[in-house]
Amino acid sequence: MKQTENHSRFIEEMKERSGQDPACCLQCAKCSAACPVSAVMDLLPHQVIRYLQLGFTDEACKSKTPWVCASCFTCAARCPRDLDLARMMEGIRLVALRRREGNRLNPGELTPEQLKQLPQQALVSGFRKYTK
Amino acid sequence: MSLAQNRPKTEAATAGMEAAAQDRAWEPLIVAFCCNWCSYAGGDLAGTSRMQYPSNIKVIRVPCSSRMNPLFILRAFQRGADGVLVAGCHPGDCHYSTGNYLVRRRLSAFKRLIEFAGLEPERFEVRWISSSEGDKFSEVMREMTAAIKALGPNGKLRDGRWRKIT
Amino acid sequence: MPRVGVFICWCGTNIAGTVDIETVVETARNFPGVVHTADYRYLCSEIGQDLIKEAIKNEKLEQVVVGTCSPRMHESTFRKAVAEAGLNPFLLEVANLREHCSWVHQDKTEATAKAIALLRAAAAKAVLNAPLIAPRLDVEKRALVIGGGIAGIQAALDIAEAGYPVDVVEREPSIGGRMAQLEKTFPTLDCAACILTPKMVEAAQHPQINLLTYSEVEEVKGFVGQFDVKIRQKARAIDATKCTGCGVCYEKCPTKTESEFEMGLAKRKAIYVPFPQAVPNVPVIDRDNCLYFRKGRCRICEKECPPQAVYFEQQDQILERRYGAIVVATGFDQLNPVEYGEYAYGQHPDVLTSLEFERFFNAAGPTGGKVVRLSDGKPPRNVVFIQCVGSRDKARGMNYCSKICCMFTAKQAILLKEKVPEARSYVFYIDVRTAGKGYEEFQRRAAEQYGVAYLRGQVGKVFPDGDRLTVKGVDSLSGKTIEIQADMVVLAAASVARGDAAQVGRVIGINSDQYHFFNEAHPKLKPVETHTAGIFIAGACQAPKDIPDSVAQASAAAVKAVGLLAKEKLQGEACTARVDQSGCSGCLYCEAVCPYGAISAVQIEEHFRGEKLTRIVAEVNAALCQGCGSCTVACRSGSINLQGYTNAQILAEVDAICL
């Protein structure tokens, strides 16, 4: 795996958005152990942070993990280095959306049935999470 | 000869004018009285750890913060200090057991007095810094310098006969 | 105007790198009184010191100013040098051009200007320095050791062997400390009691050692060489001179309560010895639980005691004694991990701390030496050890590493395998730290020979699942989540300072850091001294450490104490307060503020206009004065001044620094 070009810019932007520094993580993996949705992640949360530490920011973005993250904050509550991992995942999502991809969810994609059945909260959070 | 030429200029104006004449920004002078056992040692630790702080701070060592006679602080302002800091051990940890309790009371009263006399309260501060708090020492010095810079040169409580050597 | 010599040190490049030495020397030539200036690369070296001594002789210098590192570093070095040249050692002033200047500023112009200001202040003070003689103080040739664990015992033995009497104060009914609670010690797997008890007995029987168990230090006054200490010997309610240690009393006692020694996992009686090998082997009555003290009933122990040693009316005794030196060895606690709710500690009986688990291995422990689950008494199949509970934790615990956990976890996993061969151990770790002699080899044995599974990762949650515990963790090396059905979970909780360490420190007169471990005078070069002369520290009360380091530190502290006790006289404080009786009105405000009781009222006679008058004035006892200067500010007439830091000197420093 090669380090992504301009990976330090990605990290800086992510640090600014989330207020957290991935360099502080000592890879104890308690966050991954605590994460309730880790079973459906391809990379464990601590591994995503490891990729950031090593400069493989493209691979970190391509992984499913930041998108599967439910923002339950268990990881943040358990981290012994006082890092807010949930915010870091949010940081990755924001930088990924704004730089590279475009929105991951378009209003047109939802059927009228879905719009009627989904609670307001889910719609708001969904757009918050998956769009710029 | 106009009267304006004869009117004694304030120290602050002089300092500002002198600085302008020499084409450099005005830098405050802050005198820090530190007790030998805690705060001075904390300063040493800041030095050993190479924690940087502005050179506006000049330290005078005293055996205990309770050695601090308010007249020393007044003298510093009279002689041109823009800020004065007194640093001692945390209450309860004084090397001489009760010194910092005495100075705490004495200097709280003194601070009220000089405020009453018209001095900005931020110009005189008291801080408790232990010998293991090198980071706190440098942090306090940086904060104090920034605060005094924001206040500008001090013109009050000046001894008009005193002139700086430049 | 006295003849002043100024000497600037380059300190290699430490000062010279940021301060323009040439400019400083040039400017110093014009300071009032300066007749000689010089600079040298390493002023504290022999050549540097000779430079100063030669100049004193040749230039007939009367005052010396040095611009060097912190006075806390080398003031005594230069005072000695100056004294060797025939000048009073207090005719020397140090300007701190390193720790307070060259090391904290980067701009050369600014640093040089500041160095000049600091030097000018030192020179202004030096001009007013007067020769001072330090008083010679008596040394009480007896030492006090506070704490009777392995460190305290070792220190006491070393001091006693050097020929000095030593009192050991221990708050528990027996000496032995944490080591007595251990079954085996790493890396030798020595039986802890087998190596500790001979030392305990040696301490009890040594003619120079006086054990004061079930006692606490209440007050420490005085200073080095003359510490006046009050020790409360709590009433055991047993006459120790009659007690034979037969044990009938605690056999017959009807009341049971939780045993502190067994970490609350087993019961003891209200009259008890904490463990069978207790020294002294004299029980204690726990007044909070004893039926007689609570309700006036029972008294069975008194009836049954053959030598009739039970004595309910016994009162606490206060012992007041003077000591020349004190060694503090008060030990540590293990963190209560109840805040780590994810580990279910306190919610399930089979989740334990390592100290609790350790008791399982001991034949006299809560399970009779068998490793069985507290929930159902069955032996465990899977035991999960979680390291770093509360250590290396900025968020909820201690930011430091507790040093001993990797080793004692490996030890407990090995002991478990020996007791329950079918059991499987899993250790969740962040790092394995095995820095001592034989330590790495020991941990490898656990992993390779004893089949302990080491998983690099942490545990997210432990929760009861039927009659077992589900442990959800991660192995970060393989990137896989791990789920273990465990029968027991052992938490390697952090080593922390004792709950009352800060208060104890205040009573004794020593400082502690943010974790309440006692502060050493210098982290590298003075690990057993404190900033209070005459008080030394040893063992885990200074920082987490294992037994070999505790013993080493205890011996180091003992040697420092002995070095002090061996002196004929100690040099006291030279910078003492002095009263100018002509101005003193006898108000005695100074006496009220002196922390050392060094000031007293005296009557003097004066002749005034042909009449003889007597009046009261203050007088300072220079042997007691420690030189804080509180009196100088309390004095309304300015009649009391502090030699070495006189009012005139400090004002001169202010004037010079503001120039």
CSV table of C-alpha atoms in Angstrom, one decimal, chain A:
chain,number,residue,atom,x,y,z
A,1,MET,CA,0.0,0.0,0.0
A,2,LYS,CA,1.4,3.4,-0.8
A,3,GLN,CA,0.8,6.6,1.1
A,4,THR,CA,-1.9,8.7,-0.5
A,5,GLU,CA,-0.6,11.9,-2.2
A,6,ASN,CA,-1.4,14.9,-0.1
A,7,HIS,CA,-2.4,12.7,2.8
A,8,SER,CA,-1.2,15.3,5.3
A,9,ARG,CA,-3.7,17.9,3.9
A,10,PHE,CA,-6.5,15.4,4.3
A,11,ILE,CA,-5.4,14.8,7.9
A,12,GLU,CA,-5.1,18.5,8.6
A,13,GLU,CA,-8.6,19.1,7.3
A,14,MET,CA,-10.0,16.2,9.2
A,15,LYS,CA,-8.3,17.4,12.4
A,16,GLU,CA,-9.8,20.9,11.9
A,17,ARG,CA,-13.3,19.5,11.4
A,18,SER,CA,-13.2,17.0,14.3
A,19,GLY,CA,-10.8,18.8,16.7
A,20,GLN,CA,-9.1,15.4,17.3
A,21,ASP,CA,-5.6,14.3,16.4
A,22,PRO,CA,-5.2,10.7,15.2
A,23,ALA,CA,-1.5,10.9,16.3
A,24,CYS,CA,-2.7,10.6,19.9
A,25,CYS,CA,-4.1,7.1,19.4
A,26,LEU,CA,-2.0,4.4,20.8
A,27,GLN,CA,-3.9,1.6,19.0
A,28,CYS,CA,-5.1,-0.2,22.1
A,29,ALA,CA,-8.2,-1.2,20.1
A,30,LYS,CA,-10.7,-0.6,23.0
A,31,CYS,CA,-12.9,1.4,20.6
A,32,SER,CA,-13.1,-1.6,18.3
A,33,ALA,CA,-13.8,-3.9,21.1
A,34,ALA,CA,-16.6,-1.7,22.3
A,35,CYS,CA,-18.2,-0.8,18.9
A,36,PRO,CA,-21.6,-2.4,18.7
A,37,VAL,CA,-21.6,-2.4,14.8
A,38,SER,CA,-18.1,-3.7,14.3
A,39,ALA,CA,-19.4,-7.0,12.9
A,40,VAL,CA,-20.5,-5.3,9.7
A,41,MET,CA,-17.3,-3.2,9.3
A,42,ASP,CA,-14.6,-4.2,6.9
A,43,LEU,CA,-11.9,-2.3,8.8
A,44,LEU,CA,-12.2,-2.0,12.6
A,45,PRO,CA,-12.4,1.6,13.9
A,46,HIS,CA,-8.9,1.5,15.3
A,47,GLN,CA,-7.6,0.2,12.0
A,48,VAL,CA,-9.1,3.2,10.2
A,49,ILE,CA,-7.3,5.5,12.6
A,50,ARG,CA,-4.1,3.4,11.9
A,51,TYR,CA,-4.5,4.0,8.2
A,52,LEU,CA,-4.7,7.7,8.9
A,53,GLN,CA,-1.6,7.6,11.1
A,54,LEU,CA,0.3,5.8,8.3
A,55,GLY,CA,-1.0,8.1,5.5
A,56,PHE,CA,-3.3,5.6,3.7
A,57,THR,CA,-6.1,8.1,3.7
A,58,ASP,CA,-7.6,6.9,0.4
A,59,GLU,CA,-8.0,3.4,1.8
A,60,ALA,CA,-9.5,4.8,4.9
A,61,CYS,CA,-12.1,6.7,2.9
A,62,LYS,CA,-12.9,3.8,0.7
A,63,SER,CA,-13.6,1.5,3.7
A,64,LYS,CA,-17.2,1.0,4.7
A,65,THR,CA,-16.4,1.8,8.3
A,66,PRO,CA,-17.0,5.6,8.6
A,67,TRP,CA,-20.3,5.1,6.9
A,68,VAL,CA,-21.5,2.2,9.0
A,69,CYS,CA,-20.6,4.1,12.1
A,70,ALA,CA,-23.7,4.8,14.1
A,71,SER,CA,-22.3,7.7,16.2
A,72,CYS,CA,-23.3,5.9,19.4
A,73,PHE,CA,-20.2,7.4,21.1
A,74,THR,CA,-19.3,4.2,23.0
A,75,CYS,CA,-15.8,4.4,21.5
A,76,ALA,CA,-15.4,8.0,22.7
A,77,ALA,CA,-16.6,7.0,26.2
A,78,ARG,CA,-14.1,4.2,26.4
A,79,CYS,CA,-11.0,5.7,24.8
A,80,PRO,CA,-8.2,6.0,27.4
A,81,ARG,CA,-6.5,8.8,25.4
A,82,ASP,CA,-9.7,10.8,25.6
A,83,LEU,CA,-10.1,10.8,21.8
A,84,ASP,CA,-13.6,11.3,20.4
A,85,LEU,CA,-13.6,8.7,17.7
A,86,ALA,CA,-17.1,9.4,16.7
A,87,ARG,CA,-16.1,12.9,15.8
A,88,MET,CA,-13.1,11.6,13.9
A,89,MET,CA,-15.3,9.4,11.8
A,90,GLU,CA,-17.6,12.4,11.2
A,91,GLY,CA,-14.4,14.3,10.2
A,92,ILE,CA,-13.5,11.6,7.7
A,93,ARG,CA,-17.0,11.6,6.3
A,94,LEU,CA,-17.1,15.3,5.9
A,95,VAL,CA,-13.7,15.6,4.2
A,96,ALA,CA,-14.6,12.6,2.0
A,97,LEU,CA,-17.9,14.1,0.9
A,98,ARG,CA,-16.7,17.6,0.4
A,99,ARG,CA,-13.5,16.7,-1.5
A,100,ARG,CA,-14.2,13.7,-3.5
A,101,GLU,CA,-17.5,12.1,-3.8
A,102,GLY,CA,-20.5,14.3,-3.7
A,103,ASN,CA,-23.5,13.3,-1.7
A,104,ARG,CA,-24.1,9.7,-0.9
A,105,LEU,CA,-27.8,10.1,-0.5
A,106,ASN,CA,-30.1,12.0,-2.9
A,107,PRO,CA,-33.6,13.0,-2.0
A,108,GLY,CA,-34.8,11.6,-5.3
A,109,GLU,CA,-33.5,8.1,-4.3
A,110,LEU,CA,-36.2,7.7,-1.6
A,111,THR,CA,-39.6,6.4,-2.6
A,112,PRO,CA,-42.8,8.1,-1.4
A,113,GLU,CA,-43.4,5.0,0.8
A,114,GLN,CA,-40.0,5.3,2.5
A,115,LEU,CA,-40.5,9.0,3.0
A,116,LYS,CA,-43.9,8.3,4.6
A,117,GLN,CA,-42.6,5.5,6.8
A,118,LEU,CA,-39.3,6.8,8.0
A,119,PRO,CA,-39.4,8.9,11.1
A,120,GLN,CA,-38.5,12.6,10.7
A,121,GLN,CA,-35.4,12.1,12.8
A,122,ALA,CA,-34.1,9.4,10.5
A,123,LEU,CA,-34.5,11.6,7.5
A,124,VAL,CA,-32.8,14.5,9.1
A,125,SER,CA,-29.9,12.4,10.5
A,126,GLY,CA,-29.5,10.6,7.2
A,127,PHE,CA,-29.2,13.7,5.2
A,128,ARG,CA,-26.9,15.2,7.8
A,129,LYS,CA,-24.6,12.2,7.6
A,130,TYR,CA,-24.6,11.4,3.9
A,131,THR,CA,-24.6,14.7,2.3
A,132,LYS,CA,-22.3,17.7,2.1
